[in-house]
PDB file of C-alpha atoms in Angstrom:
ATOM      1  CA  MET A  89      12.093  15.532  11.948  1.00 49.00           C
ATOM      2  CA  ALA A  90      13.050  14.689  15.904  1.00 51.00           C
ATOM      3  CA  THR A  91      10.208  13.740  17.725  1.00 58.00           C
ATOM      4  CA  PRO A  92       9.821  16.499  21.109  1.00 56.00           C
ATOM      5  CA  GLY A  93      11.357  13.053  23.557  1.00 53.00           C
ATOM      6  CA  HIS A  94      14.598  14.827  21.833  1.00 54.00           C
ATOM      7  CA  ALA A  95      14.980  17.978  22.572  1.00 50.00           C
ATOM      8  CA  GLN A  96      13.167  17.266  25.894  1.00 59.00           C
ATOM      9  CA  ILE A  97      16.447  14.808  26.973  1.00 66.00           C
ATOM     10  CA  ASP A  98      19.302  16.185  29.406  1.00 58.00           C
ATOM     11  CA  GLN A  99      22.625  15.025  27.107  1.00 61.00           C
ATOM     12  CA  LEU A 100      25.159  16.653  29.336  1.00 62.00           C
ATOM     13  CA  MET A 101      23.900  15.774  32.429  1.00 86.00           C
ATOM     14  CA  VAL A 102      24.417  11.744  33.362  1.00 92.00           C
ATOM     15  CA  VAL A 103      23.920  11.022  36.886  1.00 94.00           C
ATOM     16  CA  GLU A 104      24.200   8.561  39.366  1.00 95.00           C
ATOM     17  CA  VAL A 105      21.069   7.217  40.598  1.00 96.00           C
ATOM     18  CA  GLU A 106      19.402   4.782  42.760  1.00 97.00           C
ATOM     19  CA  ILE A 107      18.046   1.298  40.916  1.00 96.00           C
ATOM     20  CA  GLY A 108      15.881   1.022  44.087  1.00 96.00           C
ATOM     21  CA  SER A 109      14.329   4.799  43.455  1.00 97.00           C
ATOM     22  CA  LEU A 110      13.251   3.615  39.531  1.00 97.00           C
ATOM     23  CA  SER A 111       9.751   2.212  37.653  1.00 96.00           C
ATOM     24  CA  THR A 112       9.611   0.268  35.447  1.00 94.00           C
ATOM     25  CA  ALA A 113       6.098   0.155  34.888  1.00 92.00           C
ATOM     26  CA  ASP A 114       4.320   0.860  31.947  1.00 90.00           C
ATOM     27  CA  SER A 115       6.794  -0.727  29.391  1.00 91.00           C
ATOM     28  CA  PRO A 116       5.948  -1.274  25.436  1.00 92.00           C
ATOM     29  CA  ARG A 117       7.428  -4.563  26.008  1.00 90.00           C
ATOM     30  CA  THR A 118       4.339  -6.841  27.302  1.00 88.00           C
ATOM     31  CA  ALA A 119       6.301  -9.355  27.602  1.00 87.00           C
ATOM     32  CA  GLY A 120       8.945  -7.630  30.065  1.00 88.00           C
ATOM     33  CA  VAL A 121      12.440  -8.695  29.809  1.00 91.00           C
ATOM     34  CA  ASP A 122      14.831 -10.984  27.731  1.00 92.00           C
ATOM     35  CA  PRO A 123      16.661 -13.300  30.525  1.00 93.00           C
ATOM     36  CA  GLU A 124      19.734 -14.239  27.750  1.00 93.00           C
ATOM     37  CA  HIS A 125      20.221 -10.874  26.367  1.00 92.00           C
ATOM     38  CA  VAL A 126      19.939  -9.028  30.364  1.00 94.00           C
ATOM     39  CA  GLU A 127      23.100 -12.315  30.778  1.00 94.00           C
ATOM     40  CA  ALA A 128      25.110 -11.097  28.101  1.00 93.00           C
ATOM     41  CA  LEU A 129      25.378  -7.467  28.737  1.00 93.00           C
ATOM     42  CA  ALA A 130      26.051  -8.921  32.390  1.00 94.00           C
ATOM     43  CA  VAL A 131      29.552 -10.275  31.663  1.00 93.00           C
ATOM     44  CA  VAL A 132      30.216  -7.174  28.862  1.00 91.00           C
ATOM     45  CA  GLN A 133      32.780  -4.599  30.430  1.00 87.00           C
ATOM     46  CA  THR A 134      32.991  -1.940  29.573  1.00 88.00           C
ATOM     47  CA  PRO A 135      31.314   0.344  30.268  1.00 89.00           C
ATOM     48  CA  LEU A 136      27.003   0.691  28.915  1.00 92.00           C
ATOM     49  CA  PRO A 137      25.529   3.612  28.417  1.00 92.00           C
ATOM     50  CA  PRO A 138      23.605   5.260  30.462  1.00 94.00           C
ATOM     51  CA  ILE A 139      19.698   4.380  30.722  1.00 95.00           C
ATOM     52  CA  THR A 140      17.121   7.027  30.359  1.00 94.00           C
ATOM     53  CA  VAL A 141      14.475   8.044  32.874  1.00 96.00           C
ATOM     54  CA  HIS A 142      11.080  10.639  32.763  1.00 95.00           C
ATOM     55  CA  ARG A 143      12.043  12.489  35.613  1.00 94.00           C
ATOM     56  CA  PRO A 144       8.731  13.719  36.798  1.00 94.00           C
ATOM     57  CA  THR A 145       7.854   9.373  37.367  1.00 95.00           C
ATOM     58  CA  MET A 146      11.461   8.291  37.319  1.00 96.00           C
ATOM     59  CA  ARG A 147      10.314   5.779  35.142  1.00 96.00           C
ATOM     60  CA  VAL A 148      12.287   3.786  33.512  1.00 96.00           C
ATOM     61  CA  ILE A 149      12.098   4.674  29.387  1.00 95.00           C
ATOM     62  CA  ASP A 150      15.104   3.507  27.697  1.00 93.00           C
ATOM     63  CA  GLY A 151      17.271   1.141  28.518  1.00 94.00           C
ATOM     64  CA  LEU A 152      15.638  -1.508  31.029  1.00 94.00           C
ATOM     65  CA  HIS A 153      17.592  -4.508  29.825  1.00 94.00           C
ATOM     66  CA  ARG A 154      20.531  -3.228  31.124  1.00 95.00           C
ATOM     67  CA  LEU A 155      19.125  -2.417  34.272  1.00 96.00           C
ATOM     68  CA  ARG A 156      18.302  -5.732  35.111  1.00 96.00           C
ATOM     69  CA  ALA A 157      21.977  -6.461  34.183  1.00 96.00           C
ATOM     70  CA  ALA A 158      23.247  -3.771  36.644  1.00 96.00           C
ATOM     71  CA  GLU A 159      21.218  -5.468  38.972  1.00 96.00           C
ATOM     72  CA  LEU A 160      22.995  -9.104  38.076  1.00 95.00           C
ATOM     73  CA  ARG A 161      25.965  -7.798  38.665  1.00 94.00           C
ATOM     74  CA  GLY A 162      24.459  -6.055  42.085  1.00 95.00           C
ATOM     75  CA  HIS A 163      25.061  -3.076  41.304  1.00 95.00           C
ATOM     76  CA  THR A 164      22.883  -0.015  43.039  1.00 96.00           C
ATOM     77  CA  LYS A 165      23.383   2.320  41.118  1.00 96.00           C
ATOM     78  CA  ILE A 166      22.711   3.232  37.401  1.00 97.00           C
ATOM     79  CA  ALA A 167      24.032   5.970  35.138  1.00 96.00           C
ATOM     80  CA  VAL A 168      20.795   7.969  33.907  1.00 96.00           C
ATOM     81  CA  LYS A 169      19.846  10.541  31.141  1.00 94.00           C
ATOM     82  CA  TYR A 170      16.826  12.591  32.381  1.00 94.00           C
ATOM     83  CA  PHE A 171      13.087  12.999  29.985  1.00 93.00           C
ATOM     84  CA  ASP A 172      10.973  15.822  31.253  1.00 90.00           C
ATOM     85  CA  GLY A 173       7.893  16.266  29.178  1.00 89.00           C
ATOM     86  CA  PRO A 174       4.942  14.656  29.526  1.00 91.00           C
ATOM     87  CA  GLU A 175       4.047  11.075  29.837  1.00 92.00           C
ATOM     88  CA  ASP A 176       2.838  10.746  26.782  1.00 92.00           C
ATOM     89  CA  ASP A 177       5.901  12.137  24.540  1.00 92.00           C
ATOM     90  CA  ALA A 178       7.554   9.930  27.257  1.00 93.00           C
ATOM     91  CA  PHE A 179       6.066   6.985  25.829  1.00 94.00           C
ATOM     92  CA  VAL A 180       6.823   7.244  22.048  1.00 93.00           C
ATOM     93  CA  LEU A 181      10.578   7.966  22.917  1.00 92.00           C
ATOM     94  CA  ALA A 182      10.600   3.981  24.629  1.00 93.00           C
ATOM     95  CA  VAL A 183       8.791   3.101  21.611  1.00 93.00           C
ATOM     96  CA  GLU A 184      10.939   4.915  18.807  1.00 89.00           C
ATOM     97  CA  SER A 185      14.164   4.059  21.453  1.00 88.00           C
ATOM     98  CA  ASN A 186      14.070  -0.017  21.176  1.00 86.00           C
ATOM     99  CA  VAL A 187      12.626   0.407  17.954  1.00 81.00           C
ATOM    100  CA  THR A 188      16.142   2.113  16.582  1.00 71.00           C
ATOM    101  CA  HIS A 189      18.620   0.111  18.873  1.00 71.00           C
ATOM    102  CA  GLY A 190      18.955  -2.352  21.580  1.00 71.00           C
ATOM    103  CA  LEU A 191      16.769  -5.723  21.815  1.00 81.00           C
ATOM    104  CA  PRO A 192      13.995  -4.405  19.158  1.00 82.00           C
ATOM    105  CA  LEU A 193      10.353  -5.024  19.960  1.00 88.00           C
ATOM    106  CA  THR A 194       8.359  -7.699  18.846  1.00 88.00           C
ATOM    107  CA  ALA A 195       5.826  -6.655  16.066  1.00 88.00           C
ATOM    108  CA  ALA A 196       2.498  -7.142  17.568  1.00 91.00           C
ATOM    109  CA  ASP A 197       4.514  -5.101  20.555  1.00 93.00           C
ATOM    110  CA  ARG A 198       4.687  -2.374  17.122  1.00 92.00           C
ATOM    111  CA  LYS A 199       1.713  -2.184  16.601  1.00 93.00           C
ATOM    112  CA  ARG A 200       0.258  -1.468  20.501  1.00 94.00           C
ATOM    113  CA  ALA A 201       2.607   1.343  20.517  1.00 94.00           C
ATOM    114  CA  ALA A 202       1.314   2.017  17.003  1.00 94.00           C
ATOM    115  CA  ALA A 203      -2.303   2.187  18.301  1.00 94.00           C
ATOM    116  CA  ARG A 204      -1.830   4.285  21.403  1.00 94.00           C
ATOM    117  CA  ILE A 205      -0.187   7.273  19.578  1.00 93.00           C
ATOM    118  CA  VAL A 206      -2.511   6.355  17.490  1.00 92.00           C
ATOM    119  CA  ALA A 207      -5.306   8.030  20.264  1.00 91.00           C
ATOM    120  CA  SER A 208      -2.240  10.236  21.860  1.00 91.00           C
ATOM    121  CA  HIS A 209      -1.306  12.077  18.999  1.00 90.00           C
ATOM    122  CA  PRO A 210      -3.752  12.022  16.196  1.00 87.00           C
ATOM    123  CA  GLN A 211      -2.538  15.385  14.913  1.00 85.00           C
ATOM    124  CA  TRP A 212       0.781  13.107  13.630  1.00 87.00           C
ATOM    125  CA  SER A 213       0.484  11.745  10.391  1.00 84.00           C
ATOM    126  CA  ASP A 214       0.816   7.891   9.352  1.00 85.00           C
ATOM    127  CA  ARG A 215       4.246   7.805   7.989  1.00 83.00           C
ATOM    128  CA  MET A 216       5.019   9.840  11.032  1.00 86.00           C
ATOM    129  CA  ILE A 217       3.638   7.459  13.911  1.00 90.00           C
ATOM    130  CA  ALA A 218       5.550   4.562  11.428  1.00 88.00           C
ATOM    131  CA  SER A 219       8.887   5.739  12.068  1.00 86.00           C
ATOM    132  CA  VAL A 220       8.549   6.041  15.400  1.00 89.00           C
ATOM    133  CA  SER A 221       6.926   2.655  15.855  1.00 90.00           C
ATOM    134  CA  GLY A 222       8.909   0.655  13.379  1.00 87.00           C
ATOM    135  CA  ILE A 223       5.971  -0.278  11.324  1.00 87.00           C
ATOM    136  CA  ALA A 224       4.747   0.981   7.982  1.00 85.00           C
ATOM    137  CA  PRO A 225       2.183   4.317   6.877  1.00 83.00           C
ATOM    138  CA  GLY A 226      -0.282   0.961   5.785  1.00 84.00           C
ATOM    139  CA  THR A 227      -0.391  -0.838   8.758  1.00 89.00           C
ATOM    140  CA  VAL A 228      -0.490   2.945  11.199  1.00 89.00           C
ATOM    141  CA  ALA A 229      -3.438   3.895   9.258  1.00 86.00           C
ATOM    142  CA  ASP A 230      -5.660   0.061   9.263  1.00 89.00           C
ATOM    143  CA  ILE A 231      -5.038   0.793  13.161  1.00 91.00           C
ATOM    144  CA  ARG A 232      -6.281   4.986  12.338  1.00 88.00           C
ATOM    145  CA  ARG A 233      -9.597   3.830  10.988  1.00 85.00           C
ATOM    146  CA  ARG A 234     -10.303   0.500  13.723  1.00 85.00           C
ATOM    147  CA  ALA A 235      -9.583   3.381  16.105  1.00 79.00           C
ATOM    148  CA  PRO A 236     -12.920   5.483  17.644  1.00 71.00           C
ATOM    149  CA  GLY A 237     -13.199   8.907  16.909  1.00 62.00           C
ATOM    150  CA  THR A 238      -9.582   9.216  16.293  1.00 54.00           C
ATOM    151  CA  GLU A 239     -10.700  11.624  13.325  1.00 52.00           C
ATOM    152  CA  SER A 240     -13.217  13.542  14.635  1.00 48.00           C
ATOM    153  CA  GLY A 241     -12.228  17.353  14.919  1.00 48.00           C
ATOM    154  CA  THR A 242      -8.904  16.379  12.655  1.00 54.00           C
ATOM    155  CA  ALA A 243      -8.313  18.597   9.504  1.00 53.00           C
ATOM    156  CA  SER A 244      -4.974  18.757   8.763  1.00 57.00           C
ATOM    157  CA  ARG A 245      -1.323  16.199  10.598  1.00 63.00           C
ATOM    158  CA  ILE A 246       1.502  16.923  10.739  1.00 62.00           C
ATOM    159  CA  GLY A 247       4.158  15.551   8.393  1.00 60.00           C
ATOM    160  CA  HIS A 248       7.554  13.542   9.649  1.00 57.00           C
ATOM    161  CA  ASP A 249       9.391  16.916   8.051  1.00 56.00           C
ATOM    162  CA  GLY A 250       7.119  19.135  10.244  1.00 57.00           C
ATOM    163  CA  ARG A 251       4.756  20.721   7.993  1.00 60.00           C
ATOM    164  CA  VAL A 252       0.713  20.905   8.734  1.00 59.00           C
ATOM    165  CA  ARG A 253      -0.760  19.330   5.359  1.00 59.00           C
ATOM    166  CA  PRO A 254      -4.763  18.701   5.763  1.00 58.00           C
ATOM    167  CA  ILE A 255      -6.123  15.603   5.359  1.00 60.00           C
ATOM    168  CA  ASN A 256      -8.596  15.891   2.000  1.00 59.00           C
ATOM    169  CA  GLY A 257      -5.630  16.903  -0.340  1.00 68.00           C
ATOM    170  CA  ALA A 258      -7.901  16.686  -3.499  1.00 80.00           C
ATOM    171  CA  GLU A 259      -6.790  20.658  -4.002  1.00 77.00           C
ATOM    172  CA  GLY A 260      -3.172  20.836  -2.893  1.00 81.00           C
ATOM    173  CA  ARG A 261      -3.169  17.856  -5.650  1.00 87.00           C
ATOM    174  CA  ARG A 262      -4.176  20.155  -8.798  1.00 86.00           C
ATOM    175  CA  LEU A 263      -2.586  22.282  -7.369  1.00 85.00           C
ATOM    176  CA  ALA A 264       0.392  20.705  -7.672  1.00 88.00           C
ATOM    177  CA  SER A 265      -1.288  18.953 -10.859  1.00 90.00           C
ATOM    178  CA  GLU A 266      -1.517  23.060 -12.554  1.00 88.00           C
ATOM    179  CA  LEU A 267       2.374  23.968 -11.486  1.00 88.00           C
ATOM    180  CA  ILE A 268       3.818  20.460 -12.790  1.00 89.00           C
ATOM    181  CA  ALA A 269       1.566  21.313 -16.110  1.00 87.00           C
ATOM    182  CA  GLN A 270       3.123  24.846 -15.823  1.00 84.00           C
ATOM    183  CA  ASN A 271       7.407  23.598 -15.081  1.00 83.00           C
ATOM    184  CA  PRO A 272       7.561  20.380 -14.799  1.00 82.00           C
ATOM    185  CA  GLY A 273      11.211  21.672 -14.133  1.00 79.00           C
ATOM    186  CA  LEU A 274      10.224  22.254 -10.381  1.00 82.00           C
ATOM    187  CA  SER A 275      11.577  19.915  -8.028  1.00 83.00           C
ATOM    188  CA  LEU A 276       9.070  17.122  -5.551  1.00 83.00           C
ATOM    189  CA  ARG A 277       9.465  19.393  -2.876  1.00 80.00           C
ATOM    190  CA  GLN A 278       8.965  22.876  -4.608  1.00 83.00           C
ATOM    191  CA  VAL A 279       5.426  21.476  -5.669  1.00 84.00           C
ATOM    192  CA  ALA A 280       5.069  20.405  -2.553  1.00 80.00           C
ATOM    193  CA  ARG A 281       6.123  23.863  -0.024  1.00 76.00           C
ATOM    194  CA  VAL A 282       3.973  25.806  -2.938  1.00 77.00           C
ATOM    195  CA  ALA A 283       0.337  22.658  -2.500  1.00 78.00           C
ATOM    196  CA  SER A 284       1.068  22.376   0.920  1.00 72.00           C
ATOM    197  CA  ILE A 285       0.808  18.690   0.369  1.00 77.00           C
ATOM    198  CA  SER A 286       3.568  15.674   1.226  1.00 76.00           C
ATOM    199  CA  PRO A 287       6.702  15.216  -1.454  1.00 79.00           C
ATOM    200  CA  GLU A 288       5.720  11.645  -1.763  1.00 79.00           C
ATOM    201  CA  THR A 289       2.100  12.872  -2.706  1.00 83.00           C
ATOM    202  CA  VAL A 290       3.698  15.018  -5.933  1.00 87.00           C
ATOM    203  CA  ARG A 291       5.836  12.695  -6.583  1.00 87.00           C
ATOM    204  CA  ASP A 292       1.658  10.109  -6.927  1.00 88.00           C
ATOM    205  CA  VAL A 293       0.373  13.452  -8.996  1.00 91.00           C
ATOM    206  CA  ARG A 294       3.495  13.776 -11.161  1.00 90.00           C
ATOM    207  CA  ASN A 295       3.368   9.701 -11.798  1.00 89.00           C
ATOM    208  CA  ARG A 296      -0.877   9.926 -12.729  1.00 89.00           C
ATOM    209  CA  MET A 297      -0.811  12.773 -14.944  1.00 89.00           C
ATOM    210  CA  MET A 298       2.367  10.539 -17.267  1.00 87.00           C
ATOM    211  CA  ARG A 299      -0.272   8.325 -17.001  1.00 85.00           C
ATOM    212  CA  GLY A 300      -2.504  10.389 -18.766  1.00 86.00           C
ATOM    213  CA  GLU A 301      -4.573  10.192 -15.271  1.00 88.00           C
ATOM    214  CA  ASP A 302      -6.646  12.818 -12.646  1.00 89.00           C
ATOM    215  CA  PRO A 303      -4.729  13.695 -10.164  1.00 89.00           C
ATOM    216  CA  VAL A 304      -6.956  13.471  -7.388  1.00 86.00           C
ATOM    217  CA  PRO A 305      -7.524   9.106  -6.721  1.00 83.00           C
ATOM    218  CA  ARG A 306     -11.699   8.634  -7.026  1.00 74.00           C
ATOM    219  CA  ARG A 307     -11.292   8.378  -3.016  1.00 60.00           C
ATOM    220  CA  GLY A 308     -10.552  11.401  -2.665  1.00 50.00           C
ATOM    221  CA  ARG A 309     -12.485  13.492  -4.228  1.00 52.00           C
ATOM    222  CA  GLN A 310     -16.181  14.697  -2.476  1.00 48.00           C
ATOM    223  CA  GLY A 311     -19.254  13.254  -4.091  1.00 42.00           C
ATOM    224  CA  ASN A 312     -19.656  14.410  -7.617  1.00 41.00           C
ATOM    225  CA  ARG A 313     -18.501  17.539  -7.910  1.00 41.00           C
ATOM    226  CA  ASP A 314     -14.731  17.676  -9.263  1.00 40.00           C
ATOM    227  CA  ASP A 315     -16.513  14.347 -11.855  1.00 40.00           C
ATOM    228  CA  HIS A 316     -16.976  16.864 -14.485  1.00 40.00           C
ATOM    229  CA  ARG A 317     -13.910  18.050 -14.459  1.00 43.00           C
ATOM    230  CA  ALA A 318     -11.248  16.448 -16.818  1.00 43.00           C
ATOM    231  CA  PRO A 319      -8.120  15.041 -16.215  1.00 47.00           C
ATOM    232  CA  ALA A 320      -4.604  16.154 -16.295  1.00 46.00           C
ATOM    233  CA  PRO A 321      -2.998  16.831 -19.016  1.00 47.00           C
ATOM    234  CA  ARG A 322      -0.467  13.921 -19.785  1.00 46.00           C
ATOM    235  CA  MET A 323       2.453  14.134 -19.306  1.00 47.00           C
ATOM    236  CA  ALA A 324       4.738  13.003 -22.097  1.00 44.00           C
ATOM    237  CA  ARG A 325       8.131  10.535 -20.646  1.00 44.00           C
ATOM    238  CA  PRO A 326      11.482  12.375 -21.705  1.00 42.00           C
ATOM    239  CA  SER A 327      13.088  10.726 -24.167  1.00 40.00           C
ATOM    240  CA  ALA A 328      15.731   9.903 -23.253  1.00 39.00           C
ATOM    241  CA  VAL A 329      14.613   7.785 -20.554  1.00 39.00           C
ATOM    242  CA  PRO A 330      13.701   4.623 -21.679  1.00 39.00           C
ATOM    243  CA  ASP A 331      10.736   2.335 -21.211  1.00 37.00           C
ATOM    244  CA  ARG A 332      12.227  -1.112 -20.186  1.00 39.00           C
ATOM    245  CA  ASP A 333      13.462  -1.843 -16.328  1.00 46.00           C
ATOM    246  CA  ALA A 334      15.051  -4.618 -16.949  1.00 58.00           C
ATOM    247  CA  ALA A 335      18.421  -5.359 -14.943  1.00 69.00           C
ATOM    248  CA  GLN A 336      20.385  -5.644 -17.856  1.00 76.00           C
ATOM    249  CA  ASP A 337      19.396  -2.936 -19.672  1.00 74.00           C
ATOM    250  CA  ARG A 338      20.067  -0.993 -16.593  1.00 79.00           C
ATOM    251  CA  ALA A 339      23.614  -2.276 -16.315  1.00 82.00           C
ATOM    252  CA  ALA A 340      24.505  -1.609 -19.868  1.00 83.00           C
ATOM    253  CA  ALA A 341      23.390   1.549 -19.912  1.00 84.00           C
ATOM    254  CA  VAL A 342      25.900   2.505 -16.066  1.00 87.00           C
ATOM    255  CA  GLN A 343      28.630   0.571 -18.093  1.00 88.00           C
ATOM    256  CA  ARG A 344      28.614   3.084 -20.568  1.00 87.00           C
ATOM    257  CA  LEU A 345      28.957   6.015 -18.639  1.00 88.00           C
ATOM    258  CA  LYS A 346      31.702   4.338 -16.863  1.00 88.00           C
ATOM    259  CA  ALA A 347      33.223   4.174 -19.411  1.00 86.00           C
ATOM    260  CA  ASP A 348      33.139   8.279 -20.395  1.00 85.00           C
ATOM    261  CA  PRO A 349      36.287  10.025 -19.160  1.00 84.00           C
ATOM    262  CA  ALA A 350      33.919  12.106 -17.498  1.00 86.00           C
ATOM    263  CA  LEU A 351      32.726  10.781 -15.317  1.00 87.00           C
ATOM    264  CA  ARG A 352      35.771   8.179 -14.577  1.00 84.00           C
ATOM    265  CA  PHE A 353      37.943  10.840 -13.646  1.00 84.00           C
ATOM    266  CA  SER A 354      35.884  13.150 -10.976  1.00 87.00           C
ATOM    267  CA  GLU A 355      35.843  12.439  -7.645  1.00 88.00           C
ATOM    268  CA  ILE A 356      31.845  13.492  -7.949  1.00 90.00           C
ATOM    269  CA  GLY A 357      31.192  11.247 -11.126  1.00 88.00           C
ATOM    270  CA  ARG A 358      32.424   8.389  -9.373  1.00 90.00           C
ATOM    271  CA  THR A 359      29.986   8.675  -6.461  1.00 91.00           C
ATOM    272  CA  LEU A 360      27.668   8.809  -9.259  1.00 90.00           C
ATOM    273  CA  LEU A 361      28.157   6.210 -10.897  1.00 90.00           C
ATOM    274  CA  ARG A 362      28.347   4.312  -7.407  1.00 90.00           C
ATOM    275  CA  LEU A 363      25.405   5.010  -6.669  1.00 90.00           C
ATOM    276  CA  LEU A 364      23.324   4.083  -9.772  1.00 89.00           C
ATOM    277  CA  THR A 365      25.676   0.381 -10.260  1.00 88.00           C
ATOM    278  CA  ILE A 366      23.519  -0.107  -7.181  1.00 86.00           C
ATOM    279  CA  HIS A 367      20.408  -0.056  -9.381  1.00 82.00           C
ATOM    280  CA  THR A 368      21.883  -2.785 -12.106  1.00 84.00           C
ATOM    281  CA  ILE A 369      19.992  -5.808 -10.151  1.00 84.00           C
ATOM    282  CA  SER A 370      18.024  -7.822 -11.156  1.00 81.00           C
ATOM    283  CA  MET A 371      14.055  -8.410  -9.305  1.00 76.00           C
ATOM    284  CA  GLU A 372      14.856 -11.361  -8.336  1.00 79.00           C
ATOM    285  CA  GLU A 373      18.039 -10.713  -6.541  1.00 84.00           C
ATOM    286  CA  TRP A 374      15.908  -7.833  -5.055  1.00 83.00           C
ATOM    287  CA  ASP A 375      14.028 -10.683  -3.436  1.00 81.00           C
ATOM    288  CA  GLN A 376      16.145 -12.582  -2.257  1.00 86.00           C
ATOM    289  CA  ILE A 377      17.701  -8.615  -0.181  1.00 89.00           C
ATOM    290  CA  ILE A 378      13.716  -8.090   0.596  1.00 88.00           C
ATOM    291  CA  ASP A 379      13.367 -11.884   2.353  1.00 86.00           C
ATOM    292  CA  LYS A 380      16.534 -11.388   4.171  1.00 88.00           C
ATOM    293  CA  VAL A 381      15.341  -8.529   5.809  1.00 88.00           C
ATOM    294  CA  PRO A 382      14.525  -8.552   9.407  1.00 88.00           C
ATOM    295  CA  PRO A 383      10.785  -8.371  10.757  1.00 82.00           C
ATOM    296  CA  HIS A 384      11.295  -6.002  13.050  1.00 82.00           C
ATOM    297  CA  CYS A 385      13.519  -3.633  10.841  1.00 83.00           C
ATOM    298  CA  ARG A 386      11.137  -4.322   7.763  1.00 82.00           C
ATOM    299  CA  GLY A 387       8.910  -0.743   8.546  1.00 81.00           C
ATOM    300  CA  ILE A 388      12.146   1.362   8.704  1.00 85.00           C
ATOM    301  CA  VAL A 389      13.478  -0.087   5.313  1.00 85.00           C
ATOM    302  CA  ALA A 390       9.842   0.345   3.593  1.00 82.00           C
ATOM    303  CA  TYR A 391      10.599   3.835   5.289  1.00 78.00           C
ATOM    304  CA  LEU A 392      14.059   4.432   3.901  1.00 84.00           C
ATOM    305  CA  ALA A 393      13.176   2.938   0.371  1.00 83.00           C
ATOM    306  CA  GLY A 394      10.015   5.068  -0.288  1.00 78.00           C
ATOM    307  CA  GLU A 395      12.595   8.219   0.217  1.00 77.00           C
ATOM    308  CA  SER A 396      15.334   6.741  -1.668  1.00 82.00           C
ATOM    309  CA  ALA A 397      11.818   6.496  -4.597  1.00 78.00           C
ATOM    310  CA  GLU A 398      11.116  10.264  -3.522  1.00 71.00           C
ATOM    311  CA  MET A 399      14.215  11.088  -4.317  1.00 78.00           C
ATOM    312  CA  TRP A 400      15.588   9.473  -6.930  1.00 82.00           C
ATOM    313  CA  THR A 401      12.708  10.819  -8.919  1.00 74.00           C
ATOM    314  CA  GLU A 402      13.769  14.718  -7.875  1.00 72.00           C
ATOM    315  CA  VAL A 403      16.562  13.663  -9.631  1.00 79.00           C
ATOM    316  CA  ALA A 404      15.673  12.895 -12.943  1.00 76.00           C
ATOM    317  CA  VAL A 405      12.997  15.396 -13.353  1.00 69.00           C
ATOM    318  CA  ARG A 406      16.244  18.391 -12.439  1.00 73.00           C
ATOM    319  CA  VAL A 407      18.560  16.056 -14.467  1.00 78.00           C
ATOM    320  CA  GLN A 408      15.545  15.915 -17.172  1.00 70.00           C
ATOM    321  CA  SER A 409      15.389  19.892 -16.913  1.00 67.00           C
ATOM    322  CA  LYS A 410      19.149  20.616 -17.624  1.00 71.00           C
ATOM    323  CA  VAL A 411      18.918  17.904 -20.812  1.00 67.00           C
ATOM    324  CA  ALA A 412      15.830  20.349 -22.042  1.00 62.00           C
ATOM    325  CA  GLU A 413      18.410  23.739 -20.723  1.00 62.00           C
ATOM    326  CA  THR A 414      20.915  21.832 -23.934  1.00 64.00           C
ATOM    327  CA  ALA A 415      19.051  20.864 -25.923  1.00 54.00           C
TER     328      ALA A 415
END
């Protein structure tokens, strides 16, 4: 889901604006600009992208370093795109812009920004705010718990996919477990739409059912009124999915698939093999990759990894349903 800011930027109109008319107040960068980065931009020969400015206040939303670089080069004007939305949305756009490109915000700045967005946009889900501020959803949840009064009067939140869902998803989880039990071939997103919960929550419900657990975590029950309910029926693991998930087992399975002409000699088959090969590396290799993820990218990487896990779970269920159809 695009945040409100992007919809209110005139992407086509770029105008030259007097630098002296611009304000640099209320930046998410509490330490100000990085002089070395400004100097590096000042010697770039090609034109730099236009900066983004909040038209009502003339405050710079994105491009403070480009602005200082233009000043260093002696320019009196700079190319600008205008944003016409509210100031709270302007701040969100400033944070998001400085997380996704340019010189990234520090971890401390991203947490401070997330706390401010929790206060200004309490209707947004933790994952929504996490995707904007570049930190983990769990960190946003911790910030929200510590912020006074953020839960009062809020019964639902807007998710990253734009859908409104209740904060207490116990009933949604119950409904999802019934749908899964009745039709295991439904995709995560199909169940999520009917139960009004997120696909990630549906995945958790499905995993709990496979372990024979109640689909509603104990902390999600209200009092003891659900305690008398029997746990959801345990879902049997598909027989075609190996219990062992060691790297060598996955690699051996992929090698067998690579020997299949039906996959090797079709473009879609080769694409599938390339995707599956990614998952043949060992946990030790993953540890090395995880350790090398830059701190300012960790929140985004964690979000994308979670989205990929959700998608692969849905692929597994849908392929397994086709196995059942042809059995």
